[in-house]
Coordinates of C-alpha atoms in Angstrom, one line a residue:
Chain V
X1 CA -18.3 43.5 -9.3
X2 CA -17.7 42.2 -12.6
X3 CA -20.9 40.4 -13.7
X4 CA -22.3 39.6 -17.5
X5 CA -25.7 40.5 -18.2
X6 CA -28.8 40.6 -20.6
X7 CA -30.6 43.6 -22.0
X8 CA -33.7 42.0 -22.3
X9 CA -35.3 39.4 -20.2
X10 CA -38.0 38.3 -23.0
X11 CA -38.0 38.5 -26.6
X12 CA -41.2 37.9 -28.7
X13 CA -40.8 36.9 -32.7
X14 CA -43.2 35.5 -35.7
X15 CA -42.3 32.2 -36.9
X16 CA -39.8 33.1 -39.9
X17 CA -38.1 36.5 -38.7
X18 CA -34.9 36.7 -37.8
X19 CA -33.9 36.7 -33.3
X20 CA -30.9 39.3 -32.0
X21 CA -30.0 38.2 -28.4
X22 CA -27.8 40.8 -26.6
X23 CA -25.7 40.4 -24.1
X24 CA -23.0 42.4 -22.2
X25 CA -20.1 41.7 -19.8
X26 CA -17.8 43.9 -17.8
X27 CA -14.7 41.9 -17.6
X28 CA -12.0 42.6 -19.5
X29 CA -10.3 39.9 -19.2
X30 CA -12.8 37.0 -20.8
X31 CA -11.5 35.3 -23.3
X32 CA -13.5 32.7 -24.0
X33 CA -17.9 33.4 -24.5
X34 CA -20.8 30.9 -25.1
X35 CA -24.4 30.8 -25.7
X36 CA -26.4 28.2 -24.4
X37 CA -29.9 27.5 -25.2
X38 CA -32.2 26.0 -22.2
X39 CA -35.6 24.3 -22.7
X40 CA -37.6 23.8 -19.6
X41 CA -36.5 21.0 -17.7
X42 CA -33.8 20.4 -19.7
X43 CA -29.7 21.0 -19.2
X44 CA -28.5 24.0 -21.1
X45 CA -27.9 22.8 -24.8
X46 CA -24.4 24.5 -26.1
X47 CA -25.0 26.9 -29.5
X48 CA -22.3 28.3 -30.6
X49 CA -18.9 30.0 -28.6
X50 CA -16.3 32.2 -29.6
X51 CA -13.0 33.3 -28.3
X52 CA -11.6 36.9 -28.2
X53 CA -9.1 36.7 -31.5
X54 CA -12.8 36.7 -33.7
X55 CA -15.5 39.2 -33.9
X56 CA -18.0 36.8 -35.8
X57 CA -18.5 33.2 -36.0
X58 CA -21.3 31.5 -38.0
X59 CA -23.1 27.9 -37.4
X60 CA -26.1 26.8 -38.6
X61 CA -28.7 29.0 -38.7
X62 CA -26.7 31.0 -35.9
X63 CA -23.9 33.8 -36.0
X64 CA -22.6 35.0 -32.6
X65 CA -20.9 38.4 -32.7
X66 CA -18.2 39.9 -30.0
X67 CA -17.5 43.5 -29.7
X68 CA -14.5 43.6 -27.4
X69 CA -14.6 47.7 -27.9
X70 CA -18.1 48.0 -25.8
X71 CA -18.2 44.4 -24.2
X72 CA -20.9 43.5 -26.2
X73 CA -21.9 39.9 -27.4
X74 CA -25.0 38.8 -29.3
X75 CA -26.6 35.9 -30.5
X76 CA -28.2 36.4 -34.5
X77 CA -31.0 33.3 -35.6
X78 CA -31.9 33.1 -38.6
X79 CA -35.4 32.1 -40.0
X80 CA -36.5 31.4 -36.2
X81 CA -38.5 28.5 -36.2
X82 CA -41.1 27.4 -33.1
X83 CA -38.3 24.5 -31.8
X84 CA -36.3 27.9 -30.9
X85 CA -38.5 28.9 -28.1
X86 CA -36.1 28.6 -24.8
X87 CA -33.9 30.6 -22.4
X88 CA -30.7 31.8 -24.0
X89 CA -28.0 32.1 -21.9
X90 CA -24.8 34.0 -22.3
X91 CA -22.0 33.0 -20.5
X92 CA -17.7 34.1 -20.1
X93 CA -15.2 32.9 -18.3
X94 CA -13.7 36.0 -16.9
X95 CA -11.2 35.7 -14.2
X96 CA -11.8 32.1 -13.8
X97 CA -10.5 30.8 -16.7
X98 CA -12.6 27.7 -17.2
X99 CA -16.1 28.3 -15.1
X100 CA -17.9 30.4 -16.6
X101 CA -20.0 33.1 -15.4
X102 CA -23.2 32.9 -16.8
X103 CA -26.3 35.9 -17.7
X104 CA -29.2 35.9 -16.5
X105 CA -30.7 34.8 -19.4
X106 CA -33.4 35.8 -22.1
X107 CA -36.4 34.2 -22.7
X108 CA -37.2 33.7 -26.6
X109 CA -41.0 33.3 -28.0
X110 CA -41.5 32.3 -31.0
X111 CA -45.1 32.8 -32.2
X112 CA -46.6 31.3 -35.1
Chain B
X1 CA -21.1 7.9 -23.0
X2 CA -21.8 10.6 -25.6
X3 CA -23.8 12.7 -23.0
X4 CA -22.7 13.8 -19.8
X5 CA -25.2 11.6 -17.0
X6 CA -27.0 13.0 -13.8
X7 CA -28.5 10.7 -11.2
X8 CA -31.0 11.1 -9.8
X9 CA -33.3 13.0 -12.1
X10 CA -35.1 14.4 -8.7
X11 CA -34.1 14.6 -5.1
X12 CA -36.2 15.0 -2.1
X13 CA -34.8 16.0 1.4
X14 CA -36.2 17.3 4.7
X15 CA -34.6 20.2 6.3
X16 CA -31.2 18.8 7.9
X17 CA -30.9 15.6 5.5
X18 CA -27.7 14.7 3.5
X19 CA -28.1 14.8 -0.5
X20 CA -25.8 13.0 -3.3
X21 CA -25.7 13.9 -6.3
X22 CA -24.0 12.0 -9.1
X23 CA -22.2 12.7 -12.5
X24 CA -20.6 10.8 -15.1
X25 CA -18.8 13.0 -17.8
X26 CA -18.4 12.6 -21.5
X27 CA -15.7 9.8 -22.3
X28 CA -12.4 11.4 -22.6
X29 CA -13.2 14.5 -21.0
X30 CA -10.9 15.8 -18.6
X31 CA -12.8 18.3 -16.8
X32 CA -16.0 18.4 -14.7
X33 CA -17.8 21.5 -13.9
X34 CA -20.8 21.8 -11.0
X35 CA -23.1 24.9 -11.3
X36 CA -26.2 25.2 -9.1
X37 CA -29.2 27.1 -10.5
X38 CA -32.0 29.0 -8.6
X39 CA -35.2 29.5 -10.2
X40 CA -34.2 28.5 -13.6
X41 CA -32.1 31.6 -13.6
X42 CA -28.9 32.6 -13.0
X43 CA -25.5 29.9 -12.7
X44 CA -23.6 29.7 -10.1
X45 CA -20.3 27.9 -10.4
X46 CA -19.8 25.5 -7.4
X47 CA -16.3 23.5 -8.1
X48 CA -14.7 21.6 -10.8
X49 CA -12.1 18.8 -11.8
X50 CA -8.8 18.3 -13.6
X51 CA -9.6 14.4 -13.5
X52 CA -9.7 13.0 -10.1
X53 CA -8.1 16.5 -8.4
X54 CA -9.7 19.5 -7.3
X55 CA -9.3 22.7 -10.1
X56 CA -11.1 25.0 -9.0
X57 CA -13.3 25.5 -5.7
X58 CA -14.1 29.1 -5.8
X59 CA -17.6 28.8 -5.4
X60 CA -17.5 25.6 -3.1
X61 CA -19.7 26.4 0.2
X62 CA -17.1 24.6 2.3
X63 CA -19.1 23.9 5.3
X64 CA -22.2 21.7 4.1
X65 CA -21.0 21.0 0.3
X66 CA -18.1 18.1 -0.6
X67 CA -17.5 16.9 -4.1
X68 CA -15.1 14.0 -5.4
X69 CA -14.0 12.8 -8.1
X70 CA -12.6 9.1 -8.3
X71 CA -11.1 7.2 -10.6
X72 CA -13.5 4.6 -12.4
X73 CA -16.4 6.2 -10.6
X74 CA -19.3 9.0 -11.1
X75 CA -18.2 12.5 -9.8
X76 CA -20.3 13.3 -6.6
X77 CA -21.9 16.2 -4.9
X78 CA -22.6 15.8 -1.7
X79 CA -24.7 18.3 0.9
X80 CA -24.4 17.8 4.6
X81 CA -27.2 18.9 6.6
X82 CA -29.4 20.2 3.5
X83 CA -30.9 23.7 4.2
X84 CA -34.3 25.1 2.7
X85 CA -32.3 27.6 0.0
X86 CA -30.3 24.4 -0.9
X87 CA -33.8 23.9 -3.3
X88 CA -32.2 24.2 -6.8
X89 CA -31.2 22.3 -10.1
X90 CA -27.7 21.0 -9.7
X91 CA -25.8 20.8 -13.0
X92 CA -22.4 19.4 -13.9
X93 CA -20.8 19.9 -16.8
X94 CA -17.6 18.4 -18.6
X95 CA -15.1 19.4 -21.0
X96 CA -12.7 18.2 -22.9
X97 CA -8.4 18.4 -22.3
X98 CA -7.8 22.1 -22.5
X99 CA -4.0 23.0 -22.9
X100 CA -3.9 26.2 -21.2
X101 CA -7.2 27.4 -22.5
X102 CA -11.6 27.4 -21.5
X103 CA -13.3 24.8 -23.7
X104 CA -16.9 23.8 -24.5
X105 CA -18.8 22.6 -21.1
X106 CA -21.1 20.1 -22.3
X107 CA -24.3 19.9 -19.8
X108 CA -26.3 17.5 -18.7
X109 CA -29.6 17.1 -17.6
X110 CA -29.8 18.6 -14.0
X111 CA -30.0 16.9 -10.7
X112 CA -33.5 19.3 -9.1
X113 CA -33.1 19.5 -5.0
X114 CA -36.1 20.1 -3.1
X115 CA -35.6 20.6 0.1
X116 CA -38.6 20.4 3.2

């Protein structure tokens, strides 16, 4: 079925260096994508989102990048600092057209 | 509010018990979203609002789970006759008017379900 998913379930980085979350989906026909960042015990905190008609969008300290081509969607931080350790979560809203459909998330370490 | 409210924080139920869950979304916001998640892991989409009516109930177990919406009063989750894999953090989420389009989902804190 259609589903969106994570390459990597942990990701390990030194204070300072730059994170690349990946993420792919299978639906064609999402529109709409998010990244959520989720400390523990805690809601899941939006990031940044994007819509189809972009293939970059920038915020502070984050860029999110859509590749429609291979259903590919990442999530670029910059200068990743300690406060960044969490589960990042990808998430589309596929066939629904507002829930979204969430990944199964990636768990970021940031070491000092 | 600024910040979309859960009550309560925690829940505890024996095996059988009814739950209720509460939510008060962002002012203005049109929308409410409820997602359940297992494990800290994976979403799954439960039902939402279009104000006080029923949007979307895809993911709605019909036979134990209700949820309402009323005007001038938190949204509410409620589980008949709670069952042992009903253990999870309850989210609900709220967005604001879309015209035709998905918008952000603003979370809030989590509503965590144990059941006995």
């Amino acid at each position: 079925g259609e589903s969106v998913g994570l390459h990597l379930p942990t990701l390990s980085v030194q204070e300072g260096d730059n994170s690349i979350i990946n993420c792919a989906y299978s639906n064609s026909a999402s529109d709409y994508f998010i990244w959520y960042k989720q400390e523990s015990g805690k809601g899941p905190q939006f990031i940044i989102d994007i819509r189809s008609n972009m293939d970059k969008r920038q915020g502070q300290r984050v860029t999110v990048l859509l590749n429609k081509t291979v259903k590919h969607l990442s999530l670029q931080i910059a200068a990743t600092q300690p406060g960044d350790s969490a589960v990042y979560f990808c998430a589309e809203n596929g066939d629904s057209g507002y829930a979204l459909n969430f990944g199964k998330g990636t768990s970021l370490l940031v070491t000092p | 509010g600024e910040e979309v409210a859960q009550t309560p924080k925690h829940l505890v139920r024996g095996e059988g018990q009814k739950a209720k869950l509460y939510c008060a979304p962002i002012k203005g916001h049109s929308y409410v979203f409820w997602y359940q998640q297992v494990l800290k892991n994976e979403f799954k989409f439960l039902i939402s609002f279009q104000n006080e009516n029923v949007f979307d109930e895809t993911g709605m177990p019909k036979e134990r789970f209700s949820a309402k919406c009323l005007p001038n009063s938190p949204c509410s989750l409620e589980i008949q006759a709670t069952k042992l894999e009903d253990s999870a953090v309850y989210f609900c989420a709220s967005s604001p008017p879309a015209s035709g389009i998905t918008d952000t989902q603003y979370f809030g804190p989590g509503t965590r379900l144990t059941v006995l």
